[in-house]
XYZ file of C-alpha atoms in Angstrom:
347
model
C -91.837 -30.613 -22.599
C -92.821 -34.109 -21.465
C -91.128 -35.636 -24.504
C -87.961 -33.614 -23.897
C -87.853 -34.750 -20.259
C -88.426 -38.366 -21.313
C -85.564 -38.177 -23.816
C -83.215 -36.649 -21.229
C -84.164 -39.339 -18.748
C -83.586 -42.075 -21.292
C -80.191 -40.620 -22.212
C -79.143 -40.260 -18.574
C -79.959 -43.887 -17.866
C -78.066 -44.893 -21.009
C -75.027 -42.849 -19.965
C -74.828 -44.397 -16.510
C -75.404 -47.998 -17.694
C -71.705 -48.748 -18.497
C -70.790 -48.074 -14.852
C -73.414 -50.487 -13.496
C -71.142 -53.510 -13.613
C -68.939 -54.779 -10.823
C -65.347 -55.953 -11.237
C -64.392 -58.955 -9.130
C -60.787 -57.759 -8.743
C -61.837 -54.391 -7.334
C -64.463 -55.944 -5.071
C -61.968 -58.407 -3.576
C -59.444 -55.615 -3.174
C -62.012 -53.598 -1.242
C -62.839 -56.561 0.957
C -59.169 -56.961 1.848
C -58.491 -53.285 2.580
C -61.678 -53.021 4.671
C -62.251 -56.229 6.622
C -58.545 -56.917 7.201
C -57.834 -53.583 8.973
C -61.159 -53.755 10.843
C -60.389 -57.115 12.442
C -56.787 -56.104 13.191
C -57.850 -52.854 14.858
C -60.479 -54.634 16.930
C -57.850 -57.161 18.001
C -55.434 -54.357 18.891
C -58.167 -52.744 20.980
C -58.361 -55.817 23.217
C -54.568 -56.153 23.485
C -53.879 -52.478 24.205
C -56.400 -52.263 27.039
C -53.760 -53.627 29.440
C -51.738 -50.461 28.815
C -54.486 -47.853 28.731
C -58.229 -47.709 28.021
C -57.476 -44.611 25.940
C -55.519 -46.737 23.472
C -58.527 -49.030 23.189
C -60.898 -46.101 22.733
C -58.655 -44.782 19.949
C -58.794 -48.190 18.260
C -62.591 -48.124 18.493
C -62.707 -44.710 16.837
C -60.489 -45.939 14.005
C -62.485 -49.149 13.696
C -65.733 -47.193 13.306
C -64.452 -45.859 9.969
C -63.875 -49.386 8.703
C -67.295 -50.459 9.976
C -68.772 -47.747 7.759
C -66.774 -49.100 4.801
C -67.946 -52.629 5.665
C -71.507 -51.348 5.707
C -71.074 -49.846 2.234
C -69.976 -53.284 1.005
C -73.025 -54.788 2.738
C -75.158 -52.093 1.132
C -73.799 -52.869 -2.336
C -74.438 -56.577 -1.814
C -78.109 -55.911 -1.021
C -78.349 -54.111 -4.371
C -76.594 -56.979 -6.152
C -73.898 -54.553 -7.268
C -70.797 -55.750 -5.405
C -70.456 -59.031 -7.302
C -72.120 -60.194 -10.494
C -72.930 -63.494 -8.788
C -76.099 -63.418 -6.661
C -74.828 -66.071 -4.225
C -71.537 -64.215 -3.704
C -73.476 -61.054 -2.854
C -75.590 -62.998 -0.351
C -72.568 -64.609 1.349
C -70.524 -61.415 1.659
C -73.681 -59.469 2.488
C -74.450 -61.736 5.430
C -70.842 -61.644 6.682
C -70.607 -57.847 6.528
C -74.109 -57.711 7.989
C -72.871 -59.582 11.053
C -69.897 -57.232 11.383
C -72.161 -54.183 11.221
C -75.189 -55.715 13.038
C -77.570 -55.579 10.039
C -79.736 -58.535 8.920
C -79.196 -58.975 5.184
C -82.645 -59.924 3.882
C -84.541 -57.459 6.055
C -82.407 -54.498 5.057
C -82.320 -55.608 1.424
C -86.108 -55.456 1.118
C -86.623 -52.274 3.124
C -83.854 -50.448 1.319
C -85.276 -51.493 -2.043
C -88.561 -49.905 -0.971
C -86.645 -46.770 0.032
C -85.195 -46.477 -3.463
C -88.592 -47.017 -5.067
C -90.297 -44.375 -2.922
C -87.549 -41.867 -2.058
C -88.846 -38.253 -2.131
C -92.438 -39.478 -2.627
C -94.596 -37.620 -0.117
C -97.359 -40.215 -0.361
C -95.115 -43.221 0.267
C -93.025 -42.324 3.299
C -92.293 -44.575 6.259
C -90.127 -47.500 5.114
C -86.345 -47.252 4.971
C -86.232 -43.504 5.533
C -85.995 -40.942 8.327
C -89.451 -39.858 9.468
C -90.368 -36.435 8.129
C -93.536 -34.359 8.321
C -94.726 -31.586 6.060
C -95.517 -28.204 7.606
C -99.270 -28.784 7.470
C -98.979 -32.284 8.937
C -96.982 -30.871 11.837
C -99.398 -27.983 12.459
C -102.347 -30.390 12.474
C -100.806 -32.464 15.263
C -101.739 -32.105 18.916
C -99.339 -30.455 21.338
C -98.180 -33.879 22.493
C -97.714 -35.002 18.888
C -95.571 -31.963 18.143
C -93.441 -32.594 21.233
C -92.917 -36.203 20.121
C -91.826 -35.145 16.648
C -89.518 -32.453 18.038
C -87.982 -35.061 20.334
C -87.409 -37.427 17.406
C -85.810 -34.720 15.238
C -83.576 -33.423 18.032
C -79.907 -34.008 17.031
C -79.069 -35.463 20.441
C -81.847 -38.016 20.076
C -81.338 -38.755 16.374
C -77.558 -39.103 16.473
C -77.177 -40.032 20.144
C -80.028 -42.425 20.921
C -80.583 -43.303 17.257
C -77.593 -45.685 16.956
C -78.663 -47.556 20.103
C -82.241 -47.915 18.862
C -81.036 -49.031 15.441
C -78.571 -51.687 16.668
C -80.541 -53.027 19.641
C -84.143 -52.828 18.400
C -84.734 -51.806 14.782
C -82.224 -54.287 13.309
C -83.406 -57.110 15.544
C -87.075 -57.323 14.562
C -88.929 -57.709 11.277
C -91.869 -55.755 9.962
C -95.246 -57.521 10.123
C -95.315 -58.020 6.350
C -91.929 -59.788 6.235
C -91.827 -63.107 4.401
C -90.494 -66.352 5.935
C -87.073 -66.115 4.246
C -86.532 -62.629 5.636
C -87.655 -63.603 9.132
C -85.386 -66.653 9.222
C -82.430 -64.555 8.070
C -83.059 -62.038 10.849
C -83.308 -64.854 13.420
C -80.075 -66.347 12.067
C -78.299 -62.963 12.305
C -79.552 -62.383 15.852
C -78.510 -65.859 17.049
C -75.021 -65.594 15.538
C -74.550 -62.093 16.957
C -75.713 -63.281 20.372
C -73.222 -66.172 20.254
C -70.337 -63.900 19.204
C -71.140 -61.234 21.794
C -71.598 -63.789 24.582
C -68.258 -65.418 23.771
C -66.392 -62.108 23.740
C -68.029 -61.010 26.996
C -67.174 -64.313 28.733
C -63.549 -64.037 27.595
C -62.889 -60.296 28.038
C -65.707 -59.025 30.254
C -68.565 -56.549 29.763
C -66.586 -53.327 30.057
C -63.919 -54.394 27.574
C -66.533 -55.614 25.093
C -68.466 -52.340 25.311
C -65.315 -50.259 24.985
C -64.202 -52.148 21.868
C -67.351 -53.174 19.997
C -69.979 -51.051 21.717
C -68.112 -47.788 21.152
C -67.220 -48.744 17.579
C -70.809 -49.491 16.577
C -72.125 -46.420 18.386
C -69.789 -44.059 16.519
C -70.314 -45.826 13.197
C -74.084 -45.798 13.761
C -74.153 -42.081 14.530
C -72.075 -41.279 11.449
C -74.186 -43.605 9.308
C -77.419 -41.915 10.379
C -75.814 -38.546 9.665
C -74.827 -39.623 6.154
C -78.330 -40.903 5.453
C -79.841 -37.721 6.888
C -77.696 -35.223 4.992
C -78.088 -36.983 1.659
C -81.837 -36.340 1.610
C -82.287 -33.381 3.964
C -81.117 -30.075 2.521
C -83.004 -26.875 1.838
C -84.088 -27.367 -1.793
C -84.361 -31.169 -1.782
C -86.926 -32.643 -4.178
C -90.157 -34.079 -2.760
C -93.404 -34.571 -4.635
C -96.824 -36.207 -4.336
C -97.204 -39.600 -5.976
C -99.069 -38.348 -9.057
C -96.228 -35.916 -9.875
C -93.301 -37.968 -8.548
C -90.469 -38.758 -10.956
C -87.795 -41.411 -10.288
C -84.942 -39.575 -12.019
C -85.777 -36.241 -10.385
C -85.932 -37.990 -7.025
C -82.445 -39.386 -7.664
C -80.709 -36.303 -9.065
C -82.627 -33.556 -7.253
C -83.688 -35.430 -4.117
C -80.263 -36.865 -3.286
C -77.212 -34.720 -2.651
C -73.601 -34.881 -3.733
C -71.825 -34.789 -0.376
C -68.384 -33.503 -1.326
C -66.004 -34.830 1.308
C -62.222 -34.670 1.765
C -60.585 -37.641 0.011
C -59.853 -39.568 3.215
C -63.492 -39.293 4.340
C -64.675 -40.142 0.839
C -62.605 -43.331 1.061
C -63.882 -44.179 4.547
C -67.508 -43.679 3.466
C -67.092 -45.736 0.307
C -68.009 -42.893 -2.075
C -71.569 -42.833 -0.743
C -71.390 -39.043 -0.963
C -72.160 -39.533 -4.664
C -75.628 -40.428 -3.494
C -77.397 -38.944 -6.499
C -75.534 -41.385 -8.757
C -76.380 -44.278 -6.464
C -80.098 -43.447 -6.447
C -80.150 -43.064 -10.202
C -78.555 -46.487 -10.683
C -78.239 -48.696 -7.557
C -76.367 -51.316 -9.587
C -73.300 -49.064 -9.854
C -70.780 -50.430 -7.294
C -69.450 -47.900 -4.800
C -65.998 -47.829 -6.383
C -67.451 -46.589 -9.683
C -69.747 -43.873 -8.350
C -67.137 -41.119 -8.637
C -66.232 -42.106 -12.196
C -69.904 -41.962 -13.206
C -70.293 -38.535 -11.601
C -67.203 -37.149 -13.304
C -68.098 -38.627 -16.695
C -71.746 -37.567 -16.954
C -72.307 -33.791 -16.976
C -76.005 -33.775 -15.927
C -75.022 -35.600 -12.723
C -72.638 -32.784 -11.865
C -75.647 -30.473 -11.545
C -76.846 -32.235 -8.392
C -76.927 -30.168 -5.210
C -73.399 -30.129 -3.772
C -72.981 -30.093 0.000
C -69.687 -29.714 1.860
C -68.799 -30.545 5.444
C -69.351 -26.903 6.390
C -72.653 -26.387 4.595
C -73.980 -29.776 5.692
C -74.150 -28.568 9.291
C -76.827 -26.070 8.254
C -79.167 -28.957 7.461
C -79.527 -29.775 11.168
C -81.958 -26.831 11.297
C -84.324 -28.301 8.738
C -87.158 -30.222 10.371
C -90.211 -29.982 8.102
C -90.888 -30.004 4.382
C -92.890 -27.249 2.711
C -94.511 -28.733 -0.437
C -95.857 -25.347 -1.530
C -92.394 -23.822 -1.808
C -90.468 -27.072 -2.426
C -88.029 -26.620 0.432
C -87.227 -27.697 3.978
C -88.002 -25.236 6.763
C -87.252 -24.846 10.457
C -89.676 -25.155 13.363
C -89.448 -21.376 13.744
C -90.598 -20.810 10.166
C -93.482 -23.218 10.709
C -94.497 -21.354 13.864
C -94.447 -18.066 11.977
C -96.713 -19.550 9.332
C -99.122 -20.805 11.993
C -99.243 -17.366 13.614
C -99.915 -15.720 10.260
C -102.598 -18.286 9.464
C -104.309 -17.762 12.828
C -104.288 -13.984 12.400
C -105.837 -14.299 8.954
C -108.517 -16.646 10.289
C -109.330 -14.336 13.221
C -109.567 -11.375 10.900
C -111.926 -13.284 8.608
C -114.152 -14.284 11.554
C -114.208 -10.699 12.824
C -115.295 -9.363 9.472
């Protein structure tokens, strides 16, 4: 069985290899149809404010979609998949990082760790959304459980989450960050501070927040949702380190988020997340082709807009049954466990 699995894995990697090569023409085309509209819409937001703040708010909503696309370009650059040239990836990555508020080197390293440890129960904590197993949750104190429930609350995760990400998480480095990464984060923060200060001095606080603040908030909330849904669904794959498998983590631990074509375009095909985790060097504009061309990839868990909403209920992972569960299910297990223990003590 091990040999069969190894052969299938080898063949799957071989099948996806032809797609793991960027095309300069397509990359430049994507830059034009993403950054051009984004800057124009932001500009329109400032101009239209004199007529109605609702026009500006509408521009911010539209701009948030292009910020997501800009982030996908940034994301590809950190993987070295947007251009074949390393320097070109770094330049465009830093530019799109400024537009989306992400420091290039910091996110590049942390996201690389995410790919190397995704779905590994023994290596959680870097580049992922915090998740506890049922037993870990039940072992926590009452205060610890309240804190975890607060964190996993949709209002907190998708409401406060974008603010925390943009204002705090993206602004500081981890303690183990190297000098190059720290300097890049400082550079990003200084440039962002200069840009924001200039816009505020010219247009004022309220206008700046209505244009850029609202845009980044919406884009941030949607980005967190995309990241959440692509790894949090009922039968998602998670395993301890000794049993963890990279290919299984990619194909079984990452979903295929089947979106309407317009949303697929806006999100830069990131719904084909299983393909991306299998081969991060596949540029976003080739993810769909890889999925459609390789039959084993079509067996990944498919989630639609409707079914994705069900995943909001899933809060804890149950390693014994290989599935996500709700807080209610965890409470029922605790009650059953306590009854069994009391019965044993009585006897």
